[in-house]
Amino acid sequence: MSASHPIPRTPLMALDLALSDLMGRVTPLSGTESVALVDADRRILAEDLVSELQVPPHDNSSMDGYALRAADVTAPGVVLPVSQRIAAGHVGVALEPGTCARIFTGAPMPTGADAVVMQEDTREVGGNIHGVHVDVVPQPGQWVRRAGEDVRRGTVVLGEGTRLSAASIGLAAGIGRARLSVRVRPRVALFSTGDELVMPGEVAPSDMPPGAIYNSNRFFLRVLMQRLGCEVSDLGIVPDRREATVAALKTAADHHDLILTSGGVSVGEEDHIKPAVQQLGSLDLWQIAMKPGKPFAYGVVRRDAGAGVAAGQTCHFIGLPGNPVSSFVTFLLLVRPFLLRLQGALESGSLTLPRAYRMRADFDLPRADKRREFLRVRRNDQGGLDLFPNQSSGVLTSASWADGLVDNPAGTTIASGDLVDYIAFSDLLP
Ligand code: AMP
Ligand code: MG
């Protein structure tokens, strides 16, 4: 750089600031739809789920054994006649004092019984009397699951904004729901920029033209967005030309809530995203103080009025850096909460970074970076973290090898044995 022509440098923006700024621009999509339980995985609940019944609905046995009155067995070895047999799904009659009921797991407790003795603690009486020796002294309530101990009638079992999981879908079924009202999926148009990009499947490795590379970002971005509940329109590769970029943006804006691109957000002559988005709306190009990452663009693209589109409507635009690891990490840290917010998810951690765990670094990082760094690491069998040796933002192997990120503050070195902040991919990759 010559002293007479300094290139102006944009001051770096703190990640937390970028995150809160970005979140401030999202209004959750208002639409909802009804889906069958099996289709509700990872969707965002649009209603408070209130239980109309107790779960379990009745007191029941948690063991195969004998239901009895605890007061009838004051010492081990008492013999009680078996007056009835109650299997799951069947209802017994009131238990006569001084008798017991053969009972199975899940079967309703007969009226009068207040405890269950598991069959392992009994012996059948020989001869033709149908009875059992009870070899233990039962406590009232033992091996009994109380009505409503899981869910009480009238309680909200899952709140609006909950991201549904396998267990929560089971819980909804358990209170009798077959369908749920969920937020509409965000419609996202995805395209990759870069004349160097070719598609796997279209060009064989042996036929790669000089200078070409395969488009990796398209695939992981698409997968991540699908996991986040988005409907993705994959618009492929857009060549590095202003008109082509404008045309792609224009078509995408009308029918999508977000246009996500990778590449072309730096400020080189081959980076056409900025002028193209500005031509159709507005764009802020941020230099975020993070590594990998840094260039990140947020903007809006105007929709053409007509055909169901009101004048003045806009579509969100996010431009990610092209380097695969930068693209991957900025997606997880910035776009993920954006997309959750767009669906009205209130889950804790969705507005900021997910929770970090303090873990031991089993590596050294002797050179501190000026930016807050997200290192690709993996938990080892000794309960510490190993560092992937090559932390370059172009090395996607690091992200594939790792199971999480160390969130390392700017200007901080790490010595083996230090405690560091670890964010698990499993908390980020929904
Ligand atoms: P850019 O942000 O367009 O300057 O790209 C930065 C680097 O990332 C360049 O080395 C690109 O070749 C690479 N890159 C951009 N897009 C992709 C992509 N979709 N898949 C893999 N690498 C990419
Ligand atoms: Mg490029």
PDB file of N, CA, C and O in Angstrom, residues 28-90:
ATOM      1  N   PRO A  28     -40.817 -11.453  13.124  1.00  0.00           N
ATOM      2  CA  PRO A  28     -41.200 -12.838  12.827  1.00  0.00           C
ATOM      3  C   PRO A  28     -42.313 -12.910  11.790  1.00  0.00           C
ATOM      4  O   PRO A  28     -43.212 -12.059  11.782  1.00  0.00           O
ATOM      5  N   LEU A  29     -42.232 -13.888  10.924  1.00  0.00           N
ATOM      6  CA  LEU A  29     -43.277 -14.101   9.918  1.00  0.00           C
ATOM      7  C   LEU A  29     -44.558 -14.460  10.662  1.00  0.00           C
ATOM      8  O   LEU A  29     -44.536 -15.208  11.635  1.00  0.00           O
ATOM      9  N   SER A  30     -45.680 -13.918  10.187  1.00  0.00           N
ATOM     10  CA  SER A  30     -46.895 -14.074  10.991  1.00  0.00           C
ATOM     11  C   SER A  30     -47.675 -15.353  10.670  1.00  0.00           C
ATOM     12  O   SER A  30     -48.477 -15.795  11.467  1.00  0.00           O
ATOM     13  N   GLY A  31     -47.443 -15.937   9.511  1.00  0.00           N
ATOM     14  CA  GLY A  31     -48.268 -17.079   9.100  1.00  0.00           C
ATOM     15  C   GLY A  31     -48.078 -18.327   9.946  1.00  0.00           C
ATOM     16  O   GLY A  31     -46.996 -18.568  10.480  1.00  0.00           O
ATOM     17  N   THR A  32     -49.157 -19.096  10.070  1.00  0.00           N
ATOM     18  CA  THR A  32     -49.067 -20.378  10.769  1.00  0.00           C
ATOM     19  C   THR A  32     -49.719 -21.440   9.881  1.00  0.00           C
ATOM     20  O   THR A  32     -50.463 -21.115   8.965  1.00  0.00           O
ATOM     21  N   GLU A  33     -49.419 -22.684  10.171  1.00  0.00           N
ATOM     22  CA  GLU A  33     -50.102 -23.776   9.473  1.00  0.00           C
ATOM     23  C   GLU A  33     -50.259 -24.944  10.431  1.00  0.00           C
ATOM     24  O   GLU A  33     -49.544 -25.035  11.434  1.00  0.00           O
ATOM     25  N   SER A  34     -51.218 -25.807  10.110  1.00  0.00           N
ATOM     26  CA  SER A  34     -51.440 -26.972  10.960  1.00  0.00           C
ATOM     27  C   SER A  34     -50.714 -28.159  10.349  1.00  0.00           C
ATOM     28  O   SER A  34     -50.838 -28.421   9.158  1.00  0.00           O
ATOM     29  N   VAL A  35     -49.913 -28.856  11.165  1.00  0.00           N
ATOM     30  CA  VAL A  35     -49.194 -30.024  10.638  1.00  0.00           C
ATOM     31  C   VAL A  35     -49.446 -31.242  11.528  1.00  0.00           C
ATOM     32  O   VAL A  35     -49.693 -31.099  12.737  1.00  0.00           O
ATOM     33  N   ALA A  36     -49.394 -32.417  10.912  1.00  0.00           N
ATOM     34  CA  ALA A  36     -49.501 -33.657  11.687  1.00  0.00           C
ATOM     35  C   ALA A  36     -48.252 -33.782  12.557  1.00  0.00           C
ATOM     36  O   ALA A  36     -47.181 -33.289  12.194  1.00  0.00           O
ATOM     37  N   LEU A  37     -48.413 -34.458  13.700  1.00  0.00           N
ATOM     38  CA  LEU A  37     -47.280 -34.586  14.632  1.00  0.00           C
ATOM     39  C   LEU A  37     -46.002 -35.064  13.975  1.00  0.00           C
ATOM     40  O   LEU A  37     -44.926 -34.536  14.230  1.00  0.00           O
ATOM     41  N   VAL A  38     -46.129 -36.088  13.115  1.00  0.00           N
ATOM     42  CA  VAL A  38     -44.908 -36.645  12.510  1.00  0.00           C
ATOM     43  C   VAL A  38     -44.197 -35.651  11.604  1.00  0.00           C
ATOM     44  O   VAL A  38     -43.027 -35.820  11.295  1.00  0.00           O
ATOM     45  N   ASP A  39     -44.906 -34.614  11.187  1.00  0.00           N
ATOM     46  CA  ASP A  39     -44.273 -33.611  10.320  1.00  0.00           C
ATOM     47  C   ASP A  39     -43.823 -32.383  11.109  1.00  0.00           C
ATOM     48  O   ASP A  39     -43.417 -31.383  10.525  1.00  0.00           O
ATOM     49  N   ALA A  40     -43.909 -32.458  12.428  1.00  0.00           N
ATOM     50  CA  ALA A  40     -43.667 -31.258  13.241  1.00  0.00           C
ATOM     51  C   ALA A  40     -42.231 -31.155  13.744  1.00  0.00           C
ATOM     52  O   ALA A  40     -41.876 -30.168  14.387  1.00  0.00           O
ATOM     53  N   ASP A  41     -41.402 -32.151  13.437  1.00  0.00           N
ATOM     54  CA  ASP A  41     -40.027 -32.134  13.941  1.00  0.00           C
ATOM     55  C   ASP A  41     -39.316 -30.848  13.525  1.00  0.00           C
ATOM     56  O   ASP A  41     -39.352 -30.460  12.355  1.00  0.00           O
ATOM     57  N   ARG A  42     -38.698 -30.170  14.497  1.00  0.00           N
ATOM     58  CA  ARG A  42     -37.899 -28.957  14.280  1.00  0.00           C
ATOM     59  C   ARG A  42     -38.717 -27.743  13.859  1.00  0.00           C
ATOM     60  O   ARG A  42     -38.160 -26.713  13.509  1.00  0.00           O
ATOM     61  N   ARG A  43     -40.049 -27.874  13.820  1.00  0.00           N
ATOM     62  CA  ARG A  43     -40.863 -26.698  13.503  1.00  0.00           C
ATOM     63  C   ARG A  43     -41.070 -25.891  14.779  1.00  0.00           C
ATOM     64  O   ARG A  43     -40.832 -26.374  15.879  1.00  0.00           O
ATOM     65  N   ILE A  44     -41.549 -24.670  14.597  1.00  0.00           N
ATOM     66  CA  ILE A  44     -41.720 -23.777  15.742  1.00  0.00           C
ATOM     67  C   ILE A  44     -43.196 -23.704  16.104  1.00  0.00           C
ATOM     68  O   ILE A  44     -44.038 -23.343  15.269  1.00  0.00           O
ATOM     69  N   LEU A  45     -43.495 -24.047  17.333  1.00  0.00           N
ATOM     70  CA  LEU A  45     -44.875 -24.089  17.800  1.00  0.00           C
ATOM     71  C   LEU A  45     -45.484 -22.690  17.785  1.00  0.00           C
ATOM     72  O   LEU A  45     -44.877 -21.732  18.260  1.00  0.00           O
ATOM     73  N   ALA A  46     -46.723 -22.595  17.243  1.00  0.00           N
ATOM     74  CA  ALA A  46     -47.366 -21.276  17.146  1.00  0.00           C
ATOM     75  C   ALA A  46     -48.503 -21.128  18.157  1.00  0.00           C
ATOM     76  O   ALA A  46     -49.309 -20.220  18.055  1.00  0.00           O
ATOM     77  N   GLU A  47     -48.585 -22.035  19.103  1.00  0.00           N
ATOM     78  CA  GLU A  47     -49.647 -21.972  20.118  1.00  0.00           C
ATOM     79  C   GLU A  47     -49.071 -22.464  21.437  1.00  0.00           C
ATOM     80  O   GLU A  47     -48.053 -23.153  21.463  1.00  0.00           O
ATOM     81  N   ASP A  48     -49.741 -22.084  22.521  1.00  0.00           N
ATOM     82  CA  ASP A  48     -49.413 -22.678  23.816  1.00  0.00           C
ATOM     83  C   ASP A  48     -50.169 -23.998  23.896  1.00  0.00           C
ATOM     84  O   ASP A  48     -51.382 -24.028  23.707  1.00  0.00           O
ATOM     85  N   LEU A  49     -49.471 -25.085  24.166  1.00  0.00           N
ATOM     86  CA  LEU A  49     -50.149 -26.388  24.259  1.00  0.00           C
ATOM     87  C   LEU A  49     -50.597 -26.609  25.692  1.00  0.00           C
ATOM     88  O   LEU A  49     -49.777 -26.802  26.583  1.00  0.00           O
ATOM     89  N   VAL A  50     -51.910 -26.589  25.896  1.00  0.00           N
ATOM     90  CA  VAL A  50     -52.470 -26.752  27.234  1.00  0.00           C
ATOM     91  C   VAL A  50     -53.070 -28.148  27.337  1.00  0.00           C
ATOM     92  O   VAL A  50     -53.771 -28.593  26.433  1.00  0.00           O
ATOM     93  N   SER A  51     -52.771 -28.827  28.418  1.00  0.00           N
ATOM     94  CA  SER A  51     -53.285 -30.185  28.560  1.00  0.00           C
ATOM     95  C   SER A  51     -54.701 -30.178  29.118  1.00  0.00           C
ATOM     96  O   SER A  51     -54.996 -29.521  30.106  1.00  0.00           O
ATOM     97  N   GLU A  52     -55.570 -30.958  28.454  1.00  0.00           N
ATOM     98  CA  GLU A  52     -56.954 -31.077  28.929  1.00  0.00           C
ATOM     99  C   GLU A  52     -57.101 -32.220  29.914  1.00  0.00           C
ATOM    100  O   GLU A  52     -58.181 -32.488  30.402  1.00  0.00           O
ATOM    101  N   LEU A  53     -56.019 -32.948  30.148  1.00  0.00           N
ATOM    102  CA  LEU A  53     -56.132 -34.085  31.065  1.00  0.00           C
ATOM    103  C   LEU A  53     -54.858 -34.251  31.882  1.00  0.00           C
ATOM    104  O   LEU A  53     -53.858 -33.583  31.625  1.00  0.00           O
ATOM    105  N   GLN A  54     -54.970 -35.129  32.887  1.00  0.00           N
ATOM    106  CA  GLN A  54     -53.802 -35.469  33.687  1.00  0.00           C
ATOM    107  C   GLN A  54     -53.005 -36.541  32.958  1.00  0.00           C
ATOM    108  O   GLN A  54     -53.583 -37.432  32.344  1.00  0.00           O
ATOM    109  N   VAL A  55     -51.704 -36.480  33.065  1.00  0.00           N
ATOM    110  CA  VAL A  55     -50.850 -37.557  32.550  1.00  0.00           C
ATOM    111  C   VAL A  55     -49.938 -38.011  33.684  1.00  0.00           C
ATOM    112  O   VAL A  55     -49.220 -37.178  34.227  1.00  0.00           O
ATOM    113  N   PRO A  56     -49.946 -39.260  34.112  1.00  0.00           N
ATOM    114  CA  PRO A  56     -50.898 -40.270  33.660  1.00  0.00           C
ATOM    115  C   PRO A  56     -52.301 -39.946  34.164  1.00  0.00           C
ATOM    116  O   PRO A  56     -52.451 -39.238  35.145  1.00  0.00           O
ATOM    117  N   PRO A  57     -53.317 -40.486  33.490  1.00  0.00           N
ATOM    118  CA  PRO A  57     -54.691 -40.132  33.847  1.00  0.00           C
ATOM    119  C   PRO A  57     -55.131 -40.737  35.190  1.00  0.00           C
ATOM    120  O   PRO A  57     -56.092 -40.267  35.779  1.00  0.00           O
ATOM    121  N   HIS A  58     -54.475 -41.796  35.649  1.00  0.00           N
ATOM    122  CA  HIS A  58     -54.881 -42.466  36.890  1.00  0.00           C
ATOM    123  C   HIS A  58     -53.636 -42.934  37.624  1.00  0.00           C
ATOM    124  O   HIS A  58     -52.578 -43.144  37.014  1.00  0.00           O
ATOM    125  N   ASP A  59     -53.764 -43.124  38.940  1.00  0.00           N
ATOM    126  CA  ASP A  59     -52.650 -43.725  39.681  1.00  0.00           C
ATOM    127  C   ASP A  59     -52.411 -45.107  39.088  1.00  0.00           C
ATOM    128  O   ASP A  59     -53.366 -45.849  38.836  1.00  0.00           O
ATOM    129  N   ASN A  60     -51.153 -45.463  38.854  1.00  0.00           N
ATOM    130  CA  ASN A  60     -50.903 -46.796  38.283  1.00  0.00           C
ATOM    131  C   ASN A  60     -49.605 -47.367  38.806  1.00  0.00           C
ATOM    132  O   ASN A  60     -48.777 -46.666  39.390  1.00  0.00           O
ATOM    133  N   SER A  61     -49.450 -48.664  38.578  1.00  0.00           N
ATOM    134  CA  SER A  61     -48.281 -49.359  39.108  1.00  0.00           C
ATOM    135  C   SER A  61     -47.072 -49.126  38.208  1.00  0.00           C
ATOM    136  O   SER A  61     -47.191 -49.142  36.983  1.00  0.00           O
ATOM    137  N   SER A  62     -45.905 -48.926  38.803  1.00  0.00           N
ATOM    138  CA  SER A  62     -44.700 -48.808  37.980  1.00  0.00           C
ATOM    139  C   SER A  62     -43.912 -50.116  37.961  1.00  0.00           C
ATOM    140  O   SER A  62     -42.784 -50.147  37.479  1.00  0.00           O
ATOM    141  N   MET A  63     -44.515 -51.190  38.504  1.00  0.00           N
ATOM    142  CA  MET A  63     -43.829 -52.490  38.560  1.00  0.00           C
ATOM    143  C   MET A  63     -44.831 -53.610  38.284  1.00  0.00           C
ATOM    144  O   MET A  63     -46.026 -53.446  38.517  1.00  0.00           O
ATOM    145  N   ASP A  64     -44.283 -54.752  37.868  1.00  0.00           N
ATOM    146  CA  ASP A  64     -45.086 -55.983  37.916  1.00  0.00           C
ATOM    147  C   ASP A  64     -44.983 -56.478  39.354  1.00  0.00           C
ATOM    148  O   ASP A  64     -43.875 -56.609  39.890  1.00  0.00           O
ATOM    149  N   GLY A  65     -46.128 -56.730  39.995  1.00  0.00           N
ATOM    150  CA  GLY A  65     -46.075 -57.163  41.404  1.00  0.00           C
ATOM    151  C   GLY A  65     -47.462 -57.274  41.998  1.00  0.00           C
ATOM    152  O   GLY A  65     -48.376 -57.759  41.319  1.00  0.00           O
ATOM    153  N   TYR A  66     -47.588 -56.772  43.223  1.00  0.00           N
ATOM    154  CA  TYR A  66     -48.858 -56.898  43.943  1.00  0.00           C
ATOM    155  C   TYR A  66     -49.227 -55.549  44.555  1.00  0.00           C
ATOM    156  O   TYR A  66     -48.408 -54.923  45.226  1.00  0.00           O
ATOM    157  N   ALA A  67     -50.483 -55.127  44.292  1.00  0.00           N
ATOM    158  CA  ALA A  67     -50.985 -53.888  44.893  1.00  0.00           C
ATOM    159  C   ALA A  67     -51.652 -54.255  46.207  1.00  0.00           C
ATOM    160  O   ALA A  67     -52.373 -55.258  46.298  1.00  0.00           O
ATOM    161  N   LEU A  68     -51.385 -53.466  47.223  1.00  0.00           N
ATOM    162  CA  LEU A  68     -51.934 -53.790  48.544  1.00  0.00           C
ATOM    163  C   LEU A  68     -52.079 -52.531  49.376  1.00  0.00           C
ATOM    164  O   LEU A  68     -51.782 -51.429  48.915  1.00  0.00           O
ATOM    165  N   ARG A  69     -52.594 -52.725  50.614  1.00  0.00           N
ATOM    166  CA  ARG A  69     -52.615 -51.608  51.556  1.00  0.00           C
ATOM    167  C   ARG A  69     -51.346 -51.762  52.400  1.00  0.00           C
ATOM    168  O   ARG A  69     -51.165 -52.812  53.045  1.00  0.00           O
ATOM    169  N   ALA A  70     -50.528 -50.727  52.433  1.00  0.00           N
ATOM    170  CA  ALA A  70     -49.256 -50.822  53.171  1.00  0.00           C
ATOM    171  C   ALA A  70     -49.519 -51.190  54.633  1.00  0.00           C
ATOM    172  O   ALA A  70     -48.747 -51.953  55.243  1.00  0.00           O
ATOM    173  N   ALA A  71     -50.623 -50.726  55.181  1.00  0.00           N
ATOM    174  CA  ALA A  71     -50.919 -50.969  56.607  1.00  0.00           C
ATOM    175  C   ALA A  71     -51.164 -52.454  56.906  1.00  0.00           C
ATOM    176  O   ALA A  71     -51.060 -52.889  58.057  1.00  0.00           O
ATOM    177  N   ASP A  72     -51.459 -53.248  55.826  1.00  0.00           N
ATOM    178  CA  ASP A  72     -51.714 -54.683  56.045  1.00  0.00           C
ATOM    179  C   ASP A  72     -50.420 -55.484  56.219  1.00  0.00           C
ATOM    180  O   ASP A  72     -50.449 -56.661  56.557  1.00  0.00           O
ATOM    181  N   VAL A  73     -49.275 -54.861  55.923  1.00  0.00           N
ATOM    182  CA  VAL A  73     -48.002 -55.595  56.014  1.00  0.00           C
ATOM    183  C   VAL A  73     -47.086 -54.851  56.996  1.00  0.00           C
ATOM    184  O   VAL A  73     -46.385 -53.919  56.623  1.00  0.00           O
ATOM    185  N   THR A  74     -47.120 -55.263  58.241  1.00  0.00           N
ATOM    186  CA  THR A  74     -46.334 -54.554  59.264  1.00  0.00           C
ATOM    187  C   THR A  74     -44.992 -55.235  59.505  1.00  0.00           C
ATOM    188  O   THR A  74     -44.107 -54.659  60.113  1.00  0.00           O
ATOM    189  N   ALA A  75     -44.854 -56.482  59.019  1.00  0.00           N
ATOM    190  CA  ALA A  75     -43.580 -57.198  59.188  1.00  0.00           C
ATOM    191  C   ALA A  75     -43.353 -58.061  57.963  1.00  0.00           C
ATOM    192  O   ALA A  75     -44.323 -58.475  57.303  1.00  0.00           O
ATOM    193  N   PRO A  76     -42.097 -58.361  57.612  1.00  0.00           N
ATOM    194  CA  PRO A  76     -41.841 -59.229  56.446  1.00  0.00           C
ATOM    195  C   PRO A  76     -42.452 -60.605  56.675  1.00  0.00           C
ATOM    196  O   PRO A  76     -42.503 -61.074  57.819  1.00  0.00           O
ATOM    197  N   GLY A  77     -42.923 -61.218  55.599  1.00  0.00           N
ATOM    198  CA  GLY A  77     -43.430 -62.579  55.695  1.00  0.00           C
ATOM    199  C   GLY A  77     -44.933 -62.685  55.805  1.00  0.00           C
ATOM    200  O   GLY A  77     -45.476 -63.803  55.846  1.00  0.00           O
ATOM    201  N   VAL A  78     -45.634 -61.566  55.856  1.00  0.00           N
ATOM    202  CA  VAL A  78     -47.101 -61.608  55.914  1.00  0.00           C
ATOM    203  C   VAL A  78     -47.625 -62.281  54.640  1.00  0.00           C
ATOM    204  O   VAL A  78     -47.089 -62.074  53.551  1.00  0.00           O
ATOM    205  N   VAL A  79     -48.660 -63.101  54.803  1.00  0.00           N
ATOM    206  CA  VAL A  79     -49.266 -63.759  53.648  1.00  0.00           C
ATOM    207  C   VAL A  79     -50.587 -63.080  53.324  1.00  0.00           C
ATOM    208  O   VAL A  79     -51.421 -62.891  54.214  1.00  0.00           O
ATOM    209  N   LEU A  80     -50.751 -62.688  52.063  1.00  0.00           N
ATOM    210  CA  LEU A  80     -52.016 -62.057  51.645  1.00  0.00           C
ATOM    211  C   LEU A  80     -52.628 -62.869  50.506  1.00  0.00           C
ATOM    212  O   LEU A  80     -51.914 -63.248  49.568  1.00  0.00           O
ATOM    213  N   PRO A  81     -53.920 -63.146  50.576  1.00  0.00           N
ATOM    214  CA  PRO A  81     -54.576 -63.798  49.440  1.00  0.00           C
ATOM    215  C   PRO A  81     -54.678 -62.834  48.242  1.00  0.00           C
ATOM    216  O   PRO A  81     -54.795 -61.640  48.440  1.00  0.00           O
ATOM    217  N   VAL A  82     -54.566 -63.405  47.049  1.00  0.00           N
ATOM    218  CA  VAL A  82     -54.659 -62.581  45.836  1.00  0.00           C
ATOM    219  C   VAL A  82     -56.121 -62.558  45.405  1.00  0.00           C
ATOM    220  O   VAL A  82     -56.675 -63.590  45.023  1.00  0.00           O
ATOM    221  N   SER A  83     -56.750 -61.358  45.485  1.00  0.00           N
ATOM    222  CA  SER A  83     -58.197 -61.291  45.245  1.00  0.00           C
ATOM    223  C   SER A  83     -58.574 -60.913  43.822  1.00  0.00           C
ATOM    224  O   SER A  83     -59.720 -61.068  43.433  1.00  0.00           O
ATOM    225  N   GLN A  84     -57.628 -60.414  43.054  1.00  0.00           N
ATOM    226  CA  GLN A  84     -57.935 -60.053  41.654  1.00  0.00           C
ATOM    227  C   GLN A  84     -56.639 -59.894  40.864  1.00  0.00           C
ATOM    228  O   GLN A  84     -55.541 -59.869  41.435  1.00  0.00           O
ATOM    229  N   ARG A  85     -56.794 -59.772  39.559  1.00  0.00           N
ATOM    230  CA  ARG A  85     -55.650 -59.626  38.664  1.00  0.00           C
ATOM    231  C   ARG A  85     -55.939 -58.435  37.752  1.00  0.00           C
ATOM    232  O   ARG A  85     -57.000 -58.387  37.109  1.00  0.00           O
ATOM    233  N   ILE A  86     -55.003 -57.463  37.712  1.00  0.00           N
ATOM    234  CA  ILE A  86     -55.245 -56.251  36.908  1.00  0.00           C
ATOM    235  C   ILE A  86     -54.074 -56.041  35.948  1.00  0.00           C
ATOM    236  O   ILE A  86     -52.943 -55.799  36.374  1.00  0.00           O
ATOM    237  N   ALA A  87     -54.355 -56.164  34.656  1.00  0.00           N
ATOM    238  CA  ALA A  87     -53.329 -55.923  33.635  1.00  0.00           C
ATOM    239  C   ALA A  87     -53.488 -54.504  33.106  1.00  0.00           C
ATOM    240  O   ALA A  87     -54.539 -53.886  33.282  1.00  0.00           O
ATOM    241  N   ALA A  88     -52.422 -53.987  32.452  1.00  0.00           N
ATOM    242  CA  ALA A  88     -52.490 -52.637  31.873  1.00  0.00           C
ATOM    243  C   ALA A  88     -53.679 -52.559  30.920  1.00  0.00           C
ATOM    244  O   ALA A  88     -53.938 -53.500  30.165  1.00  0.00           O
ATOM    245  N   GLY A  89     -54.414 -51.446  30.987  1.00  0.00           N
ATOM    246  CA  GLY A  89     -55.566 -51.267  30.107  1.00  0.00           C
ATOM    247  C   GLY A  89     -56.854 -51.806  30.699  1.00  0.00           C
ATOM    248  O   GLY A  89     -57.921 -51.671  30.097  1.00  0.00           O
ATOM    249  N   HIS A  90     -56.772 -52.446  31.878  1.00  0.00           N
ATOM    250  CA  HIS A  90     -57.965 -52.998  32.524  1.00  0.00           C
ATOM    251  C   HIS A  90     -58.124 -52.350  33.886  1.00  0.00           C
ATOM    252  O   HIS A  90     -57.142 -51.952  34.499  1.00  0.00           O
TER     253      HIS A  90
END
